[in-house]
Structures are given as C-alpha cells and as structure tokens.
CSV table of C-alpha atoms in Angstrom, one decimal:
chain,number,residue,atom,x,y,z
Y,1,GLY,CA,12.9,58.7,30.7
Y,2,GLY,CA,16.3,58.8,32.7
Y,3,GLY,CA,16.1,55.5,34.4
Y,4,GLY,CA,18.4,56.4,37.1
Y,5,ARG,CA,21.0,58.0,34.8
Y,6,LYS,CA,22.4,61.2,34.7
Y,7,LEU,CA,20.4,63.6,32.4
Y,8,GLN,CA,21.4,66.0,30.0
Y,9,GLY,CA,19.7,68.2,27.5
Y,10,GLU,CA,20.1,69.0,23.9
Y,11,ALA,CA,23.1,71.2,24.4
Y,12,GLY,CA,24.6,68.7,26.8
Y,13,GLU,CA,23.6,70.8,29.8
Y,14,ASP,CA,23.8,69.0,33.1
Y,15,LEU,CA,20.2,68.4,34.4
Y,16,ALA,CA,20.9,66.9,37.6
Y,17,LYS,CA,21.7,69.2,40.3
Y,18,ASN,CA,25.1,69.2,42.0
Y,19,GLY,CA,26.1,66.4,39.4
Y,20,GLU,CA,24.0,64.0,41.2
Y,21,GLU,CA,21.9,61.3,39.5
Y,22,VAL,CA,18.4,62.0,38.9
Y,23,GLU,CA,16.4,59.0,39.0
Y,24,TYR,CA,13.0,60.6,37.8
Y,25,GLY,CA,13.3,64.4,36.6
Y,26,ARG,CA,13.2,66.1,33.4
Y,27,PRO,CA,13.0,64.0,30.0
Y,28,SER,CA,16.4,62.6,28.4
Y,29,ALA,CA,14.7,63.4,25.0
Y,30,ARG,CA,12.3,65.9,23.6
Y,31,ILE,CA,10.1,64.8,20.7
Y,32,ARG,CA,8.9,67.5,18.0
Y,33,VAL,CA,5.5,66.9,16.5
Y,34,ASP,CA,4.6,68.4,13.0
Y,35,PHE,CA,1.1,69.0,13.2
Y,36,SER,CA,0.9,70.1,9.9
Y,37,LYS,CA,0.9,66.4,8.5
Y,38,VAL,CA,-1.9,64.2,9.0
Y,39,ALA,CA,-1.1,60.4,9.7
Y,40,PHE,CA,-4.4,59.1,8.6
Y,41,PRO,CA,-5.6,61.6,6.1
Y,42,ASP,CA,-8.5,59.3,4.9
Y,43,ARG,CA,-9.9,58.4,8.1
Y,44,GLU,CA,-11.8,60.2,10.8
Y,45,PRO,CA,-10.1,62.3,13.0
Y,46,ILE,CA,-9.2,61.6,16.7
Y,47,LEU,CA,-12.3,62.0,19.0
Y,48,GLY,CA,-10.2,62.7,22.2
Y,49,PHE,CA,-9.8,61.0,25.3
Y,50,GLY,CA,-11.5,60.1,28.4
Y,51,GLY,CA,-12.7,57.7,31.4
Y,52,ALA,CA,-15.7,56.0,32.5
Y,53,PHE,CA,-18.2,57.3,34.9
Y,54,THR,CA,-19.0,53.9,36.8
Y,55,GLU,CA,-21.0,54.0,39.9
Y,56,ALA,CA,-17.5,53.7,41.9
Y,57,ALA,CA,-16.4,56.9,40.2
Y,58,ALA,CA,-19.6,58.6,41.4
Y,59,LEU,CA,-19.5,57.5,44.9
Y,60,ASN,CA,-15.7,58.4,45.2
Y,61,PHE,CA,-16.2,62.0,43.3
Y,62,TRP,CA,-19.0,63.0,45.7
Y,63,SER,CA,-17.3,61.8,48.9
Y,64,LEU,CA,-15.1,65.0,48.2
Y,65,GLY,CA,-15.7,68.2,49.6
Y,66,LYS,CA,-16.8,71.1,47.3
Y,67,GLU,CA,-13.3,72.2,46.9
Y,68,GLY,CA,-11.9,68.6,46.1
Y,69,GLN,CA,-14.6,68.4,43.7
Y,70,ASP,CA,-14.3,71.5,42.0
Y,71,ALA,CA,-10.4,70.4,41.7
Y,72,ALA,CA,-11.3,67.1,40.2
Y,73,MET,CA,-13.5,68.2,37.7
Y,74,GLU,CA,-10.8,70.8,36.6
Y,75,LEU,CA,-8.1,68.0,36.5
Y,76,LEU,CA,-10.4,65.9,34.4
Y,77,PHE,CA,-12.3,67.9,32.2
Y,78,GLY,CA,-11.0,71.7,32.5
Y,79,LYS,CA,-8.7,73.7,30.5
Y,80,GLU,CA,-6.0,73.9,33.1
Y,81,GLY,CA,-6.2,69.9,33.4
Y,82,LEU,CA,-6.6,67.2,30.8
Y,83,GLY,CA,-9.6,68.1,28.9
Y,84,TYR,CA,-11.4,65.1,29.0
Y,85,SER,CA,-14.0,64.7,26.2
Y,86,LEU,CA,-14.7,61.2,25.7
Y,87,GLY,CA,-16.6,59.1,28.5
Y,88,ARG,CA,-18.2,55.6,29.1
Y,89,THR,CA,-20.7,54.4,31.4
Y,90,HIS,CA,-22.3,50.9,32.4
Y,91,MET,CA,-25.6,49.7,31.3
Y,92,ASN,CA,-27.1,48.0,34.3
Y,93,SER,CA,-24.3,47.3,36.9
Y,94,CYS,CA,-20.5,46.4,36.5
Y,95,ASP,CA,-18.0,44.9,39.2
Y,96,PHE,CA,-17.3,48.6,40.0
Y,97,CYS,CA,-20.8,48.9,41.7
Y,98,VAL,CA,-21.7,48.5,45.3
Y,99,GLN,CA,-24.0,45.4,43.9
Y,100,SER,CA,-25.5,44.0,40.9
Y,101,TYR,CA,-28.6,45.8,39.8
Y,102,SER,CA,-31.0,46.3,36.6
Y,103,PHE,CA,-33.8,48.7,35.8
Y,104,ASP,CA,-36.4,45.8,35.0
Y,105,ASP,CA,-36.3,42.7,37.6
Y,106,THR,CA,-39.7,41.4,36.7
Y,107,ASP,CA,-39.5,38.0,35.2
Y,108,ASP,CA,-40.8,37.8,31.4
Y,109,ASP,CA,-41.5,41.3,31.3
Y,110,PHE,CA,-40.7,41.2,27.5
Y,111,ASN,CA,-42.1,44.6,26.7
Y,112,LEU,CA,-40.5,46.0,29.8
Y,113,THR,CA,-43.7,47.5,31.2
Y,114,ASN,CA,-41.7,48.0,34.7
Y,115,PHE,CA,-38.6,49.1,33.2
Y,116,ASP,CA,-37.5,52.4,35.5
Y,117,PRO,CA,-37.6,55.1,33.0
Y,118,LEU,CA,-36.3,57.7,35.5
Y,119,LEU,CA,-33.1,55.2,35.9
Y,120,THR,CA,-33.5,55.7,39.6
Y,121,HIS,CA,-30.2,53.7,40.6
Y,122,ASP,CA,-27.9,55.8,38.4
Y,123,LEU,CA,-29.6,59.1,39.5
Y,124,GLU,CA,-29.3,58.4,43.3
Y,125,SER,CA,-25.5,57.2,43.0
Y,126,GLY,CA,-24.8,60.2,41.3
Y,127,MET,CA,-23.4,59.1,38.2
Y,128,ILE,CA,-26.1,61.2,36.3
Y,129,ASP,CA,-24.9,64.4,37.9
Y,130,MET,CA,-21.3,63.6,37.6
Y,131,MET,CA,-22.0,63.2,33.9
Y,132,LEU,CA,-23.7,66.4,33.4
Y,133,LEU,CA,-21.2,68.4,35.8
Y,134,ALA,CA,-18.5,66.9,33.8
Y,135,THR,CA,-20.3,68.0,30.3
Y,136,LYS,CA,-20.7,71.7,31.9
Y,137,THR,CA,-17.0,71.7,33.0
Y,138,LEU,CA,-15.8,70.7,29.6
Y,139,ARG,CA,-18.1,73.2,27.8
Y,140,ASP,CA,-17.2,76.2,30.1
Y,141,ALA,CA,-13.4,75.3,29.5
Y,142,TYR,CA,-14.1,75.0,25.5
Y,143,PRO,CA,-17.2,76.8,24.4
Y,144,LYS,CA,-16.0,77.6,20.9
Y,145,GLU,CA,-15.1,74.0,20.5
Y,146,THR,CA,-18.3,72.4,22.3
Y,147,GLU,CA,-20.8,74.9,20.8
Y,148,ASN,CA,-21.7,72.1,17.8
Y,149,PRO,CA,-22.2,69.0,19.6
Y,150,SER,CA,-21.9,67.0,16.2
Y,151,LEU,CA,-18.3,68.2,16.3
Y,152,GLY,CA,-17.3,68.3,19.8
Y,153,GLY,CA,-18.4,68.1,23.4
Y,154,MET,CA,-18.7,65.3,25.7
Y,155,ARG,CA,-19.1,62.2,24.1
Y,156,ILE,CA,-20.3,59.2,26.3
Y,157,ILE,CA,-20.6,55.7,25.2
Y,158,ALA,CA,-22.8,53.1,27.1
Y,159,SER,CA,-21.5,49.4,27.5
Y,160,PRO,CA,-23.6,46.5,29.1
Y,161,TRP,CA,-22.0,44.1,31.4
Y,162,SER,CA,-25.1,42.0,32.1
Y,163,PRO,CA,-28.9,41.7,31.3
Y,164,PRO,CA,-31.2,40.9,34.0
Y,165,SER,CA,-30.9,38.0,35.2
Y,166,TRP,CA,-34.2,36.8,34.1
Y,167,MET,CA,-32.9,37.2,30.4
Y,168,LYS,CA,-30.0,35.0,31.0
Y,169,ALA,CA,-29.6,31.3,30.5
Y,170,PRO,CA,-28.3,29.3,33.6
Y,171,THR,CA,-24.8,28.8,34.0
Y,172,GLU,CA,-23.7,25.1,35.1
Y,173,LYS,CA,-23.4,26.4,38.5
Y,174,ASP,CA,-27.1,27.8,38.5
Y,175,GLU,CA,-28.1,24.1,37.5
Y,176,ASP,CA,-26.3,22.6,40.2
Y,177,ARG,CA,-28.2,24.7,42.5
Y,178,GLY,CA,-31.4,24.1,41.2
Y,179,PHE,CA,-32.1,27.2,39.0
Y,180,MET,CA,-33.1,25.8,35.6
Y,181,ALA,CA,-35.4,28.4,34.0
Y,182,HIS,CA,-32.6,31.3,34.2
Y,183,ALA,CA,-29.5,32.5,35.7
Y,184,GLU,CA,-29.7,32.8,39.3
Y,185,ASN,CA,-27.8,36.5,39.3
Y,186,MET,CA,-26.1,38.9,36.9
Y,187,THR,CA,-22.7,37.4,37.6
Y,188,GLY,CA,-21.1,34.9,35.4
Y,189,SER,CA,-22.4,33.6,31.8
Y,190,ALA,CA,-23.4,30.6,30.1
Y,191,LEU,CA,-21.5,29.8,27.1
Y,192,PRO,CA,-21.5,30.4,24.2
Y,193,VAL,CA,-24.2,33.2,24.7
Y,194,CYS,CA,-25.8,34.4,27.9
Y,195,ILE,CA,-29.1,35.2,26.3
Y,196,ARG,CA,-31.7,32.6,27.6
Y,197,ASP,CA,-33.3,31.4,24.3
Y,198,GLY,CA,-30.4,32.5,22.1
Y,199,VAL,CA,-30.2,35.1,19.2
Y,200,GLY,CA,-32.2,33.9,16.6
Y,201,ARG,CA,-35.1,35.9,15.3
Y,202,ASP,CA,-37.7,34.4,17.3
Y,203,SER,CA,-35.8,34.9,20.6
Y,204,GLU,CA,-38.1,36.7,22.8
Y,205,TYR,CA,-35.7,37.5,25.3
Y,206,ALA,CA,-32.9,39.0,22.7
Y,207,LYS,CA,-35.8,41.0,21.4
Y,208,SER,CA,-36.5,42.4,24.8
Y,209,TRP,CA,-32.6,42.9,25.7
Y,210,ALA,CA,-32.4,45.4,22.3
Y,211,LEU,CA,-35.8,47.1,23.7
Y,212,TYR,CA,-33.7,47.6,26.9
Y,213,PHE,CA,-30.9,49.4,25.3
Y,214,SER,CA,-33.5,51.4,23.6
Y,215,LYS,CA,-35.2,52.3,27.0
Y,216,PHE,CA,-31.9,52.9,28.8
Y,217,ILE,CA,-30.7,55.7,25.8
Y,218,SER,CA,-34.3,57.5,26.1
Y,219,GLY,CA,-33.9,57.5,29.9
Y,220,TYR,CA,-30.5,59.2,29.8
Y,221,LYS,CA,-31.5,61.6,27.1
Y,222,ASN,CA,-34.5,62.7,29.3
Y,223,HIS,CA,-31.9,63.7,31.9
Y,224,GLY,CA,-29.9,65.7,29.3
Y,225,ILE,CA,-27.2,63.2,28.2
Y,226,ASN,CA,-27.1,62.0,24.6
Y,227,PHE,CA,-25.2,59.2,24.3
Y,228,TYR,CA,-22.7,59.2,21.6
Y,229,GLY,CA,-23.0,55.2,21.3
Y,230,VAL,CA,-23.3,51.8,22.8
Y,231,THR,CA,-21.1,48.9,22.1
Y,232,VAL,CA,-22.9,45.6,22.2
Y,233,GLN,CA,-21.1,44.1,25.1
Y,234,ASN,CA,-18.3,44.4,27.5
Y,235,GLU,CA,-15.8,42.0,27.3
Y,236,PRO,CA,-17.9,39.4,25.5
Y,237,GLU,CA,-15.2,36.4,25.2
Y,238,PHE,CA,-14.9,36.4,29.2
Y,239,PRO,CA,-17.7,34.5,31.4
Y,240,ALA,CA,-16.3,37.0,34.3
Y,241,PRO,CA,-17.0,36.0,37.8
Y,242,TRP,CA,-18.6,39.7,38.1
Y,243,ASP,CA,-21.5,41.0,36.0
Y,244,ALA,CA,-21.2,39.5,32.5
Y,245,CYS,CA,-22.7,38.1,29.5
Y,246,ALA,CA,-20.8,36.1,27.0
Y,247,PHE,CA,-20.9,36.1,22.9
Y,248,ASP,CA,-19.0,34.8,20.2
Y,249,TYR,CA,-18.7,36.6,17.1
Y,250,TYR,CA,-21.5,34.6,15.4
Y,251,THR,CA,-23.5,35.2,18.2
Y,252,GLN,CA,-23.0,38.6,18.3
Y,253,GLY,CA,-23.5,39.0,14.8
Y,254,ASP,CA,-27.0,37.4,14.8
Y,255,PHE,CA,-27.9,39.8,17.8
Y,256,ILE,CA,-26.8,42.9,15.9
Y,257,ALA,CA,-28.4,41.4,12.7
Y,258,ASN,CA,-31.9,40.1,14.1
Y,259,HIS,CA,-32.4,42.2,17.1
Y,260,LEU,CA,-29.9,45.2,18.0
Y,261,GLY,CA,-29.2,46.9,14.6
Y,262,PRO,CA,-33.0,47.4,13.5
Y,263,GLN,CA,-34.0,48.6,17.0
Y,264,LEU,CA,-31.4,51.3,17.5
Y,265,ALA,CA,-32.0,52.2,13.5
Y,266,GLU,CA,-35.4,52.6,14.3
Y,267,SER,CA,-35.4,54.3,17.7
Y,268,HIS,CA,-32.1,55.9,18.1
Y,269,PRO,CA,-30.8,56.3,14.7
Y,270,ASP,CA,-28.1,58.7,15.7
Y,271,ILE,CA,-26.5,56.5,18.0
Y,272,LYS,CA,-23.0,54.7,17.0
Y,273,LEU,CA,-22.8,50.8,17.4
Y,274,LEU,CA,-19.5,49.6,18.2
Y,275,ILE,CA,-18.6,45.7,18.1
Y,276,PHE,CA,-16.2,43.6,20.0
Y,277,ASP,CA,-15.2,45.8,23.1
Y,278,HIS,CA,-12.6,43.4,24.3
Y,279,ASN,CA,-8.9,42.6,24.1
Y,280,LYS,CA,-6.8,43.3,21.0
Y,281,ASP,CA,-6.0,39.4,20.8
Y,282,HIS,CA,-8.9,38.4,18.6
Y,283,VAL,CA,-9.9,42.0,17.5
Y,284,ILE,CA,-9.2,41.2,13.8
Y,285,HIS,CA,-11.3,38.0,14.0
Y,286,TRP,CA,-14.2,39.5,14.9
Y,287,ALA,CA,-14.1,42.5,12.4
Y,288,LYS,CA,-13.1,40.2,9.5
Y,289,TYR,CA,-16.6,38.2,10.2
Y,290,LEU,CA,-18.7,41.0,11.3
Y,291,LEU,CA,-17.6,43.9,8.9
Y,292,ASP,CA,-17.8,41.3,5.9
Y,293,SER,CA,-19.9,43.5,3.4
Y,294,ASN,CA,-22.1,40.3,2.9
Y,295,HIS,CA,-22.9,39.9,6.8
Y,296,PRO,CA,-26.3,41.3,7.6
Y,297,ALA,CA,-24.9,42.9,10.7
Y,298,SER,CA,-22.2,45.0,9.0
Y,299,GLN,CA,-24.8,47.7,7.5
Y,300,TYR,CA,-25.5,48.7,11.5
Y,301,ILE,CA,-22.2,48.8,12.7
Y,302,ASP,CA,-20.1,52.2,13.1
Y,303,GLY,CA,-17.1,51.1,14.8
Y,304,THR,CA,-14.9,48.5,16.7
Y,305,ALA,CA,-14.0,49.1,20.4
Y,306,TYR,CA,-11.0,47.1,22.1
Y,307,HIS,CA,-9.5,47.2,25.6
Y,308,TRP,CA,-5.8,47.0,26.5
Y,309,TYR,CA,-5.8,44.0,28.8
Y,310,ALA,CA,-3.2,41.0,28.3
Y,311,GLY,CA,-1.8,37.9,30.1
Y,312,GLY,CA,-3.7,36.5,33.4
Y,313,MET,CA,-4.8,38.0,36.3
Y,314,ASP,CA,-1.6,39.5,37.6
Y,315,ARG,CA,-2.0,42.0,34.9
Y,316,LEU,CA,1.5,42.2,34.3
Y,317,LEU,CA,1.2,42.5,30.5
Y,318,ASP,CA,-1.6,45.0,30.5
Y,319,GLY,CA,-1.1,47.8,27.6
Y,320,ALA,CA,2.2,46.0,26.5
Y,321,GLN,CA,0.9,43.6,23.8
Y,322,GLY,CA,-1.5,43.5,20.9
Y,323,ASN,CA,-0.2,46.7,19.1
Y,324,PRO,CA,0.8,44.3,16.2
Y,325,ASN,CA,-2.8,43.4,15.8
Y,326,MET,CA,-3.8,47.3,15.7
Y,327,HIS,CA,-2.0,47.7,12.7
Y,328,ARG,CA,-3.1,44.6,11.2
Y,329,LEU,CA,-6.6,45.6,11.9
Y,330,LEU,CA,-6.1,48.7,9.8
Y,331,SER,CA,-4.7,47.0,7.0
Y,332,GLU,CA,-7.1,44.5,7.3
Y,333,PHE,CA,-10.0,47.4,7.0
Y,334,ASP,CA,-8.3,48.5,3.3
Y,335,VAL,CA,-8.4,44.9,2.3
Y,336,MET,CA,-12.2,44.7,3.0
Y,337,ASN,CA,-12.8,48.3,2.1
Y,338,VAL,CA,-14.5,49.1,5.2
Y,339,ASP,CA,-15.8,52.6,5.4
Y,340,LYS,CA,-13.2,55.2,6.2
Y,341,LYS,CA,-15.6,56.5,8.7
Y,342,HIS,CA,-15.6,53.3,10.8
Y,343,LEU,CA,-14.2,54.2,14.1
Y,344,VAL,CA,-11.6,52.2,16.0
Y,345,LEU,CA,-11.9,53.0,19.9
Y,346,GLY,CA,-9.8,52.4,22.8
Y,347,SER,CA,-12.8,51.9,25.1
Y,348,GLU,CA,-11.0,50.4,28.3
Y,349,ALA,CA,-7.7,50.7,30.1
Y,350,CYS,CA,-6.5,50.4,33.9
Y,351,HIS,CA,-3.7,48.8,36.0
Y,352,CYS,CA,-4.6,46.3,38.2
Y,353,PRO,CA,-4.3,45.0,41.1
Y,354,SER,CA,-5.1,47.8,43.5
Y,355,THR,CA,-3.3,51.5,43.2
Y,356,GLY,CA,0.0,52.4,43.0
Y,357,TYR,CA,-1.0,54.6,46.3
Y,358,ALA,CA,-1.8,51.6,48.2
Y,359,GLY,CA,1.3,49.8,47.2
Y,360,GLY,CA,3.2,53.0,48.7
Y,361,ASP,CA,5.9,52.7,45.7
Y,362,LEU,CA,6.8,55.5,43.4
Y,363,ASN,CA,8.4,52.9,41.0
Y,364,ILE,CA,5.2,51.2,40.7
Y,365,ALA,CA,3.4,54.2,40.1
Y,366,TRP,CA,5.8,55.6,37.5
Y,367,ALA,CA,5.9,52.3,35.7
Y,368,ARG,CA,2.0,52.4,35.5
Y,369,ALA,CA,2.1,55.9,34.3
Y,370,SER,CA,4.8,55.4,31.6
Y,371,ARG,CA,3.0,52.1,30.3
Y,372,ASN,CA,-0.2,54.3,30.1
Y,373,ALA,CA,1.7,57.1,27.9
Y,374,HIS,CA,3.4,54.3,25.7
Y,375,THR,CA,0.1,52.5,24.9
Y,376,ILE,CA,-2.0,55.5,24.0
Y,377,LEU,CA,0.8,56.8,21.7
Y,378,ALA,CA,1.2,53.5,20.3
Y,379,ASP,CA,-2.6,53.1,19.9
Y,380,LEU,CA,-2.6,56.5,18.0
Y,381,ALA,CA,0.2,55.7,15.8
Y,382,ALA,CA,-1.6,52.3,14.6
Y,383,GLY,CA,-4.8,54.5,13.9
Y,384,SER,CA,-6.9,54.5,16.9
Y,385,ASN,CA,-9.4,57.4,17.1
Y,386,GLY,CA,-9.4,57.8,20.8
Y,387,PHE,CA,-8.5,56.4,24.2
Y,388,ILE,CA,-10.9,55.9,27.5
Y,389,GLU,CA,-9.4,54.9,30.7
Y,390,TRP,CA,-11.7,53.0,32.8
Y,391,ASN,CA,-12.7,54.5,36.3
Y,392,LEU,CA,-12.0,58.3,36.2
Y,393,ILE,CA,-11.9,58.1,40.4
Y,394,LEU,CA,-11.5,55.4,42.8
Y,395,ASP,CA,-10.6,55.4,46.5
Y,396,SER,CA,-7.1,54.6,48.0
Y,397,VAL,CA,-7.3,51.0,47.1
Y,398,GLY,CA,-9.0,51.0,44.0
Y,399,GLY,CA,-12.9,50.3,44.8
Y,400,PRO,CA,-15.5,49.9,45.5
Y,401,ASN,CA,-15.6,46.8,43.5
Y,402,HIS,CA,-18.3,44.4,44.8
Y,403,LEU,CA,-16.1,41.4,43.4
Y,404,GLY,CA,-12.9,42.5,44.6
Y,405,ASN,CA,-11.5,43.7,41.4
Y,406,MET,CA,-9.5,46.4,42.9
Y,407,CYS,CA,-7.8,48.6,40.1
Y,408,ASP,CA,-5.9,51.8,39.7
Y,409,SER,CA,-7.5,55.3,38.2
Y,410,PRO,CA,-6.2,58.5,37.0
Y,411,LEU,CA,-7.4,60.1,40.3
Y,412,LEU,CA,-7.7,58.9,43.7
Y,413,ALA,CA,-10.2,60.2,46.5
Y,414,VAL,CA,-8.6,60.0,49.7
Y,415,PRO,CA,-10.4,62.4,51.9
Y,416,HIS,CA,-8.5,61.8,55.2
Y,417,ARG,CA,-5.8,63.5,53.3
Y,418,ALA,CA,-8.0,66.8,52.9
Y,419,LEU,CA,-7.5,69.8,54.8
Y,420,GLY,CA,-9.7,69.9,58.0
Y,421,ALA,CA,-10.4,65.9,57.7
Y,422,GLN,CA,-11.3,64.7,61.3
Y,423,ASP,CA,-10.9,61.4,63.3
Y,424,VAL,CA,-8.5,59.7,60.7
Y,425,PRO,CA,-4.9,58.5,61.4
Y,426,VAL,CA,-2.1,60.4,60.1
Y,427,GLN,CA,-1.0,57.4,58.2
Y,428,LEU,CA,-2.6,54.5,57.3
Y,429,ASP,CA,-1.2,51.1,57.5
Y,430,PHE,CA,-0.7,50.5,53.8
Y,431,GLU,CA,1.0,53.8,53.6
Y,432,HIS,CA,4.8,53.8,53.7
Y,433,ALA,CA,6.8,56.6,54.8
Y,434,GLY,CA,9.7,57.9,52.4
Y,435,TYR,CA,7.3,58.0,49.4
Y,436,PRO,CA,5.3,61.2,48.3
Y,437,PHE,CA,2.0,59.6,49.0
Y,438,GLY,CA,2.8,59.6,53.1
Y,439,PRO,CA,2.4,62.5,55.1
C-alpha cells in the first residue's frame, strides 16, 4: 500500500493527482500470479471462501428491504461480488444470537425423543432461508461450476458451541449457586470437558450428544441443506463466558473414537469431520495426538479447522500471528504420513471489538481490511484449503450478541442509511463527520 507516500506505477508514472500524496489510492506494487503452477499438487485443491450464517447475520439480512437483500446476496455470493462458496453455522446457539437455545431441553432425554426435527428456531430466525437463498444465488451465478454438488456449490459446515445444559457438567459457579446435577445454562464450561459424565464408552450424555449431531444434520437436510461437514467443537480450549463446551485433545479424541465418529459413520457417512476449530497456537499438538494412525479416532477424521485469533481480548494480534504454525503443521503431516486428502480449513476470522463503521475511522477500517487480506494470502501460501469469515453481516456496532461480544463483518446492515428511511437521525452519535461513513 502507499502508506501516505507518493504512488508511482510500473513505468514510473505519477499515480497521485496534481503531485499530491495519496494516503489510500492505487497500489504501489502489482503482483502477477502464474496460475499454471500448482503450489501443493499432492493436496486437495482450495475449496473456496465464505462466511458464517449466524442468527445475528440472518436477523440483519432480513432487516433490509428487498433491494438491500438482493444487493447483499450479489455482493457475497454473486458473480459480480465475492462468489462465496463456503459457509458455517452454529449447532444450537452461539454468542451471536439473541439468547441461548437448543432443540431439546428435556432433562435426561437420552434418545432425544423431544428433539425438534423442524429446527423451528433456525427456521423462524431466517437462518435456513438465508442459506437457501445464498445457495440459489451461487448456483445462478455459476451454473456449470455448481451442477455437480460433489465438485462445487455451497459447502456449509456446522459447529456446536454448547450442548443443552442438561448434558453439561456444572461449573464451579453453578455449584456455588446450588446447581449440582448439571450446568445451569449453556454459557461457560466445566474443565477439562463439559460433558456431564465424561466421554468414556459408557457415557450416556456423550452418546446422546453424538446422536444430537446426527439429528441436527438430518433436520437441515430435510430443509434442503446438505452440510459438507461438522467440527467437533468450536474453540474447545476456551471455557468462554458465552455458549461453550471445553475439551482437551485427550477428551476430544475419546469423544470421537467412542461416540461421534461411529455415530456419523453410521448415519451420515458423507459428512466430513474436522477437529480442533481453535487458534493456531496449539493446532500442531492436537493434530499430532489425534491424527496418529494408532489413535482410534484418526480413522474418522477428515480435516483440521483453525481460527485466526491471538492475544488478549483487545484482539490487536488477530490474524497477525501463528502463520509459522501453519507451515509446521503441513510439514508434520508429511512426517506422520497423513492422508493428502486431509483438509486444513480456516473456519473463523473477524475483527473485534465493534466495527470500523462505529469507530468512524477510515484508518481502522483500512487496517482491518489489510490484515484480512494478508492473512488469507499467508494461510493459502502455507497450504490452507479455504477461509471462512465469521458473521456474514452484522449491524452498525457489530451485533446482536447476547454477551456483548461485538465484532466486525464483511457487510453491515445499516437500514437508517437506506433510501427512503423514516424517523431516523441524519447522523447517529457514533458516526463522525469527515469520513466516508458519514452523510
């Protein structure tokens, strides 16, 4: 980028107008790519890029008028836009929901007799319809590329944040409040594993949780959405203050080997199972343990998912660290003779806190965009098979989020800026004049 310098092109021509410096203008360098050379000829090709269909994303998308919805679909999935072909969604609630929810809240319903097969919440929130519309938009834009679902089209993975509370062991705070049998709610997690009676072969709750995966996949399939894969658990190393369920690699391995692997192999053998789904810091440790050919879980695992976060809650290092671990991971695969079809997928990335729009500072927005681009290129260069953003679309301040964990997204739904908007101020308090976000 120019960084405030005077920009020149290849032949030395001045790219600034009237000799003035251009802070953000045309690129100061041009990169040419030789597409005839394949970087990783023995590995699976790049699947694509995409974002997450969260409840927050759906609520914001449907808050737009028809013209806004059409524009958002084209920008994200159309031929004139990004052409996103990957997606992710949450199984049960995540923090980017209005509140926690599950599809079976009946205590000790091990056979999930009361599981909601219609997935009413995801239907009524608009999540399912948004996925269907995105799939149609992609197919209409790329008919040849998507005519064979096994080779192209929309690929969506599902990730759980938390089982229903009755499946979870109580946390220390739960016990202090008198909840001894199981967790009071879906937020937070006991350590080292959240499942109420562990993940051994005789665990009734682990077995029921594996069955829950199967019923969830079937429910979406009945709505016309065939998931490409699932991850075992979102951010298993973090007993987050929002919807969460902790695992270490020992317990995740036991859960896969004893319950989830056999369940999916029987009921949904076409679904790909991805491990980890957390930051790059420890991805190698998890892979070395779980992908060891002697581990009984390894036969069920199709890929490794990872996130881009780093540092503390200020998130200043998001996307800026961990890339050497990606190269080490692929090298370790060679040493371990991991199947070349094993996927390595960036499954979540976003900037926090809040949005560049809410900050009203173009420098922040531009820095976030630059970091995003750098990370995508660096991950692909290391051998990643794809990159999935977090929420596809949020509101002006990065929500809704029922724990206040506001973040940025590729698109923001700001209906008060729409043509013909009624009864809204010309400029909101958080917007600053002098930047392109203003009127």
